[in-house]
XYZ file of C-alpha atoms in Angstrom:
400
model
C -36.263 -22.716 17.687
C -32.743 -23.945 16.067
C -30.322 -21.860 13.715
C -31.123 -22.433 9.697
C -27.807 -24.193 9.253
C -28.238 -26.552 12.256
C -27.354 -30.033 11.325
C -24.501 -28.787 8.605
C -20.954 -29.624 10.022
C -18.040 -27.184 9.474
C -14.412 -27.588 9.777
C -12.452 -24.398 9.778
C -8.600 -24.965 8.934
C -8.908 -20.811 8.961
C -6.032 -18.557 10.019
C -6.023 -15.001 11.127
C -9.135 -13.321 10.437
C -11.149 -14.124 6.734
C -11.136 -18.101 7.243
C -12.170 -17.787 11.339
C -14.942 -14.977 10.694
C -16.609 -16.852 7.759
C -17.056 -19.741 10.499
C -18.146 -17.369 12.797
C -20.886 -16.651 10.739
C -22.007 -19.874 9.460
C -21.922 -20.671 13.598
C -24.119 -17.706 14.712
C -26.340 -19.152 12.102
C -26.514 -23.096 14.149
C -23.754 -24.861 12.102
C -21.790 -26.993 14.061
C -18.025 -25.723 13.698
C -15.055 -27.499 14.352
C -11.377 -25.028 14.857
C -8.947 -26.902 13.714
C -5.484 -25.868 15.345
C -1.960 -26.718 15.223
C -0.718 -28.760 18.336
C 0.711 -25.646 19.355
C -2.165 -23.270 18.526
C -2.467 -20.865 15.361
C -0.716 -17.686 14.615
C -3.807 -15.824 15.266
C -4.772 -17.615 18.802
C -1.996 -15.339 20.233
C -2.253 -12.056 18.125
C -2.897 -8.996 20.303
C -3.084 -10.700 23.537
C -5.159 -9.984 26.462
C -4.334 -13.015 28.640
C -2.310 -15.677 29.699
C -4.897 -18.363 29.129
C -5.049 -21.980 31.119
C -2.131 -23.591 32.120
C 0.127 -24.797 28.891
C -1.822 -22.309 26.707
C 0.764 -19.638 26.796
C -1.503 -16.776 26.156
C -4.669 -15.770 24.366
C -5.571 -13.320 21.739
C -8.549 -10.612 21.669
C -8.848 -11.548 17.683
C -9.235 -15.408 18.667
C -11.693 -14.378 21.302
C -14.107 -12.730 19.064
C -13.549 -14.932 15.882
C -13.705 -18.344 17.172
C -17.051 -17.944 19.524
C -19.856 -20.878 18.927
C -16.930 -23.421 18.043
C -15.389 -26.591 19.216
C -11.901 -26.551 19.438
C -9.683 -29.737 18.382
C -5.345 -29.286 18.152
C -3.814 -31.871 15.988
C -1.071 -32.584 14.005
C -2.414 -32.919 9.993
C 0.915 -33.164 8.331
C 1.775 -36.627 9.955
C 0.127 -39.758 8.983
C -1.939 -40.115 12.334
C -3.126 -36.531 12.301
C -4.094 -37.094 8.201
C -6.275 -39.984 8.945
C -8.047 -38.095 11.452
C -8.637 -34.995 9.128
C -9.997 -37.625 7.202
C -12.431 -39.184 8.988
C -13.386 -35.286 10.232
C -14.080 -35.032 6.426
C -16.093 -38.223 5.809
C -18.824 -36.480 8.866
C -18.843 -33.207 7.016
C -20.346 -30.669 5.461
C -18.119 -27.738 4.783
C -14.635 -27.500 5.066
C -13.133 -23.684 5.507
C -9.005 -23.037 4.570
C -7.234 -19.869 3.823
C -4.052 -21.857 3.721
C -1.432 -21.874 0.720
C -2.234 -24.814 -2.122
C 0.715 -26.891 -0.750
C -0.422 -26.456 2.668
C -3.835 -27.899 1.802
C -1.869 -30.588 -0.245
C 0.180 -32.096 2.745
C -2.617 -31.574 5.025
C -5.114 -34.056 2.637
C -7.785 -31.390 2.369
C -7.104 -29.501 -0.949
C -10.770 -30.269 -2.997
C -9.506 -33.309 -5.139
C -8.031 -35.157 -2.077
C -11.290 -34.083 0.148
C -13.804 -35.080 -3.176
C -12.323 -38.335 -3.193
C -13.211 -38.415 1.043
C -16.690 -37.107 0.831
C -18.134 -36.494 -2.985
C -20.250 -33.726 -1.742
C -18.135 -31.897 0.191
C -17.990 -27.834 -0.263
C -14.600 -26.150 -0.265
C -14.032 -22.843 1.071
C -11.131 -21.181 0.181
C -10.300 -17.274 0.636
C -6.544 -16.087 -0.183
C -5.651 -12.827 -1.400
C -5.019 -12.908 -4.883
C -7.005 -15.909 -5.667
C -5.994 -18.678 -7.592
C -5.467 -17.409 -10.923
C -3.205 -14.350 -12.525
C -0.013 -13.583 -11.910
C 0.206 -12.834 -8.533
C -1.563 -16.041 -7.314
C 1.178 -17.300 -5.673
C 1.713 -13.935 -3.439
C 1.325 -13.916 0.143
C -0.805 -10.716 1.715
C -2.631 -9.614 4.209
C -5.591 -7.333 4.550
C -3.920 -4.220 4.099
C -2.224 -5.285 0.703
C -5.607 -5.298 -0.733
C -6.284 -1.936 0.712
C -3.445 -0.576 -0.485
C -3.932 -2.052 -4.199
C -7.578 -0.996 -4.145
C -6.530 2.534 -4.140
C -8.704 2.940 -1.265
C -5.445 4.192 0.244
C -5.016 6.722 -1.988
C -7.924 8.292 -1.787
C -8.398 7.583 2.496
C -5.659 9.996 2.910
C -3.307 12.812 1.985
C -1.747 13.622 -0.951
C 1.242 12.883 0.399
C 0.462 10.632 3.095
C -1.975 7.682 2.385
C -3.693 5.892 4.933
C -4.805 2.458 5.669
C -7.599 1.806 7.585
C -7.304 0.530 11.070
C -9.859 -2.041 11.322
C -9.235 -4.828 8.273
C -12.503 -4.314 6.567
C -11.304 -6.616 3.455
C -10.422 -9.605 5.675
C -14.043 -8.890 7.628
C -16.072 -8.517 3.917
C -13.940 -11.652 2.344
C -15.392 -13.365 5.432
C -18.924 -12.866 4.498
C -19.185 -13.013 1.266
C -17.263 -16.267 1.462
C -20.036 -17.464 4.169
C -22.690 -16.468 1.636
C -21.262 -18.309 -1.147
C -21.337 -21.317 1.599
C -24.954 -21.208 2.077
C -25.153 -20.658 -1.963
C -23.410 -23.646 -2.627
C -25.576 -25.718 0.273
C -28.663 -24.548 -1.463
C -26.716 -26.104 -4.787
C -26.014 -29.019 -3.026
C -29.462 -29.607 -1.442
C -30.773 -29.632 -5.141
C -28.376 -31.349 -7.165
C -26.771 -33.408 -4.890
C -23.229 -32.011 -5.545
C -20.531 -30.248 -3.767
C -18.524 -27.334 -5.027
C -15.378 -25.018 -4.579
C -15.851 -21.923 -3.676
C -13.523 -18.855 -3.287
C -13.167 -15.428 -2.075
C -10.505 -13.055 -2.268
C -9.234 -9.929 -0.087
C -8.408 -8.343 -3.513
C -11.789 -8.638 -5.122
C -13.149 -7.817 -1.974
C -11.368 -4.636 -1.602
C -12.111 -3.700 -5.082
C -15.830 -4.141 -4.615
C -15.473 -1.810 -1.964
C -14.316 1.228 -3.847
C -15.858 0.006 -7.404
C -17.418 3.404 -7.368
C -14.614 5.317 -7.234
C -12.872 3.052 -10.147
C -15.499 3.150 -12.625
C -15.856 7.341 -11.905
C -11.798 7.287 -12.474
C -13.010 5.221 -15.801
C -15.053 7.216 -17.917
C -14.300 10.994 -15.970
C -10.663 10.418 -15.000
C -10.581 13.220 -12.379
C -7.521 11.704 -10.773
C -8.956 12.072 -7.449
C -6.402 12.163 -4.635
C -7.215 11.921 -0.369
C -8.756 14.524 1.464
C -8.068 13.170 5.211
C -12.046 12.809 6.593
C -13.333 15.184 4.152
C -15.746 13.650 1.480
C -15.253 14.526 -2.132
C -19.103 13.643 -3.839
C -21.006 15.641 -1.247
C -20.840 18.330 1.538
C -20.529 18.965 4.171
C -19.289 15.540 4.641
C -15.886 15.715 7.466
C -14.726 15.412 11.095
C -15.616 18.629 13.028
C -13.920 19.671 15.935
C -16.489 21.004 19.175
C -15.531 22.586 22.397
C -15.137 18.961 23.782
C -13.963 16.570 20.723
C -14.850 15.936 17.503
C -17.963 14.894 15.497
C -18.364 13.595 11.541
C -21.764 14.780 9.973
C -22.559 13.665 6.399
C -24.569 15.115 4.090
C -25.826 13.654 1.608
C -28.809 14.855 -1.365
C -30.805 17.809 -1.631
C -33.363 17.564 0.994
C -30.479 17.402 3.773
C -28.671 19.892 2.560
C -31.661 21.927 2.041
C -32.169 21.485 6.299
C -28.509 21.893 6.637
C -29.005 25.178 4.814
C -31.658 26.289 6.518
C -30.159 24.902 10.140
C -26.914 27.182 9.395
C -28.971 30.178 7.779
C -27.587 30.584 4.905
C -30.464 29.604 2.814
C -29.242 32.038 -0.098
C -26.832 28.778 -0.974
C -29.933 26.835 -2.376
C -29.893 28.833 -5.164
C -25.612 29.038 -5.474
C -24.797 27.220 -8.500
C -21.504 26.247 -6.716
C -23.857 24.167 -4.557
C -26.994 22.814 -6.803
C -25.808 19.079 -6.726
C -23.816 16.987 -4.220
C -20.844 16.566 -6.858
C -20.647 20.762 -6.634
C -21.439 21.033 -3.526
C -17.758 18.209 -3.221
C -16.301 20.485 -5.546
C -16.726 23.151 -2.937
C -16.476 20.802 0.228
C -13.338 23.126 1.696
C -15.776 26.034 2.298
C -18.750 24.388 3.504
C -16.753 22.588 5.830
C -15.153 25.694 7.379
C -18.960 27.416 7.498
C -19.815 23.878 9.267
C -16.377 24.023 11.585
C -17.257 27.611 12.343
C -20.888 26.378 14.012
C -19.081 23.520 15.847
C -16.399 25.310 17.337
C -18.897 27.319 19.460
C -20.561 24.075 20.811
C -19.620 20.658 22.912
C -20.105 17.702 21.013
C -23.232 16.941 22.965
C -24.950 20.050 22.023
C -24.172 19.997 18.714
C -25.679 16.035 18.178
C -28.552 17.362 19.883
C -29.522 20.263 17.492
C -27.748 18.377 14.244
C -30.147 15.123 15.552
C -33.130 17.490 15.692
C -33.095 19.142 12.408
C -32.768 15.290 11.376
C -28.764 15.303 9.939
C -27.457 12.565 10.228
C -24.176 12.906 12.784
C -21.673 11.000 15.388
C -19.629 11.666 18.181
C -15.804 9.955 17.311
C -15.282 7.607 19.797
C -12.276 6.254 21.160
C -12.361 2.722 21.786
C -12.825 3.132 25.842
C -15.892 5.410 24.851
C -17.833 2.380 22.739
C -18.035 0.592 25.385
C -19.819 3.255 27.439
C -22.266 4.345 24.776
C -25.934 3.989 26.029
C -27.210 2.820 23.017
C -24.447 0.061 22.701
C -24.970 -0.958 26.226
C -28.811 -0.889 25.854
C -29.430 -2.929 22.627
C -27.375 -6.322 23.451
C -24.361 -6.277 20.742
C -22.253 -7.146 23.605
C -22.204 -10.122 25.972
C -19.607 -10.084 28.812
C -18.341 -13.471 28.912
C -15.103 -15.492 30.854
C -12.051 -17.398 29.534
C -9.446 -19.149 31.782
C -6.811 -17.857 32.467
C -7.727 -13.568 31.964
C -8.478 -11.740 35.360
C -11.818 -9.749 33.591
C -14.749 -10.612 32.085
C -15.129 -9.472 28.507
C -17.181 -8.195 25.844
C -17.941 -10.479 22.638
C -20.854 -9.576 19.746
C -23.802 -11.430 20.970
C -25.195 -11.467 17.551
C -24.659 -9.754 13.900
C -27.881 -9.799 12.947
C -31.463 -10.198 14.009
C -34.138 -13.481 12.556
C -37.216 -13.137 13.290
C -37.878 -17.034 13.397
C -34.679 -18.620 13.257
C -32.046 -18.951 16.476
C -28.656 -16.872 15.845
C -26.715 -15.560 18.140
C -23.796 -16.423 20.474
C -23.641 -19.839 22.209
C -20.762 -20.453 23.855
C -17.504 -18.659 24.302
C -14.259 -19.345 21.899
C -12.279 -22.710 22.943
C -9.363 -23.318 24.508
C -6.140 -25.036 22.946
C -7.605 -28.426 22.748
C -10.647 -28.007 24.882
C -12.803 -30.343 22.359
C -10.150 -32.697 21.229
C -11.387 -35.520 23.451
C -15.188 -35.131 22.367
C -15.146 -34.852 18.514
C -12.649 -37.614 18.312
C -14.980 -40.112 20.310
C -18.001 -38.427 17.881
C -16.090 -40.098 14.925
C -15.367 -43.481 16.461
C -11.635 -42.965 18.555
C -11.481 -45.050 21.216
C -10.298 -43.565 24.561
C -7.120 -45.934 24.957
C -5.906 -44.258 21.388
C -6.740 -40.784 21.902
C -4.608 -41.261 25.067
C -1.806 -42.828 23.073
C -2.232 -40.065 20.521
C -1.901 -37.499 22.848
C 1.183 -39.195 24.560
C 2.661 -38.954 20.693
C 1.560 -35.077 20.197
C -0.416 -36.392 17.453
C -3.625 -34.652 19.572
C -3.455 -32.142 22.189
């Protein structure tokens, strides 16, 4: 059994998180990726760190950890002339190449799409940014949360007074995969036509694709919505409950579960409430239901309260802290995680062992993320280096 992209070579220029998830993807799917560092290791190879790493590495980040799983790992120098003509013969032997760099980065480095087109006609380009290349903010830097924030997902994630970001960079993490599906796209193209392409994704559009919804209800209704904290707006009850023990979100969502919410909290008389007929009403009046929801709650530990909420089939979850995930039975029991090692940290731990499932096809997790380097020696002979030069090259920091 091999992956469906096996045979398809990748090199990920990436940074941070869009560029290094997309490859994670495309890997968990059999593509051969290559990380392509710095000398001196990315920005995001130390973000949030959890280790010290081998000797010379300095230290290692939880982000790099998780992104950069399945890959090979070369450090080079692109911007001199050495380090160029090894990008470029990394180019002529591939398939994909994966940047969320700045246009003049990808310039001096010899892999912006006319310079890598003239390497490898085919080639596919994979660019993500946050603006994208046209309008007039193109040539703004940002980061995940800038698209949040311009999405007006902020707006409406908080308080009136008090808008809130989310924690986990779900623009960066979306950007990622629809940028991986455009890859396979565009190597569908390719496998019919012959030709390469440029592709592009963008945190913005990404972001705004996300709350689309909300944008084309501000559109033709213009409620001027503003947040709420946790509690929904379209439906109800829809919140974060507090129990005797912590907290719980339930969401309802339609008529037939609030008809067995109804029924569950006996007050079957709202069924026939015109403040309640539809989910927008019942939003409309989401303040009340959620207290006669908080009032049941109260009374109960979280556990109890899943337990009857589960049986009268309502969909609900405990809120976990982050310690808690990785104690949850059903987490534990289903294989997302694999415990794995990295030189250099004192524990073993946990990395997705898959994203999703094939019932044919090989996906899954391979080999743990590289070390500064740990591949340089490898793909270099792969594309014809001899031994004596790599050493030299390394002598020069040209390699690492």
């Amino acid at each position: 059994m091999s992956g469906v992209l096996s045979g398809i070579r990748v090199l990920d220029f990436g940074r941070y998180i869009a560029g290094p998830f997309c490859g994670c993807v495309l890997a968990e799917l059999g593509a051969e990726v290559i990380r392509i560092e710095k000398v001196d290791g990315s920005e995001d190879r130390f973000t949030t760190p959890v280790g010290e790493g081998p000797d010379g590495e300095g230290m290692i980040g939880a982000g790099f950890l998780h992104l950069n799983r399945n890959k090979l790992g070369i450090a080079l120098e692109p911007t001199k002339p050495e380090g160029r003509e090894i990008v470029r013969k990394l180019v002529a032997t591939a398939d994909v190449v994966i940047a969320n760099l700045p246009i003049d980065t990808l310039c001096a480095m010899g892999i912006d799409y006319d310079s890598l087109k003239a390497i490898k006609p085919d080639i596919i380009l994979a660019m993500s940014s946050t603006f994208g290349e046209d309008g007039p903010y193109a040539a703004r830097l940002g980061f995940d949360g800038i698209a949040q924030a311009m999405s007006g997902n902020m707006h409406l994630s908080g308080w009136p007074d008090e808008p809130v970001k989310s924690w986990v960079p779900y623009t960066d993490f979306g950007t990622a995969l629809s940028t991986a599906v455009a890859i396979m796209a565009a190597l569908m193209h390719r496998q019919k036509t012959g030709e390469g392409q440029y592709v592009e994704g963008t945190l913005l559009a990404t972001a705004l694709a996300c709350n689309n919804a909300s944008i084309i209800e501000e559109a033709i209704l213009k409620p001027g919505r503003v947040g709420t904290g946790n509690r929904g707006q379209t439906s109800a009850p829809a919140d974060v409950f507090k129990c005797r023990d912590g907290s719980i979100l339930i969401r309802v969502v339609g008529q037939p579960l609030f008809r067995r919410w109804a029924k569950l909290m006996g007050e079957e008389h709202w069924l026939t409430d015109p403040r309640f007929a539809t989910d927008i009403d019942r939003g409309n009046h989401s303040e009340m239901i959620s207290e006669r929801m908080q009032a049941w709650c109260a009374k109960k530990s979280c556990a109890e309260a899943i337990r009857i909420l589960e049986e009268a089939r309502i969909p609900t979850g405990q809120i976990y802290s982050v310690a808690d995930v990785l104690t949850d039975p059903h987490v534990r029991n289903t294989g997302f995680f694999r415990n794995l090692t990295y030189p250099g940290i004192s524990k073993e731990y946990p990395v997705m062992a898959r994203l999703f499932r094939m019932s044919v096809s090989e996906v899954g997790l391979k080999r743990r993320a590289p070390t500064l380097g740990e591949h340089t020696d490898q793909i270099l002979a792969d594309i014809g280096v001899a031994q004596a030069e790599i050493d030299s090259l390394r002598e020069r920091k040209i390699v690492r």
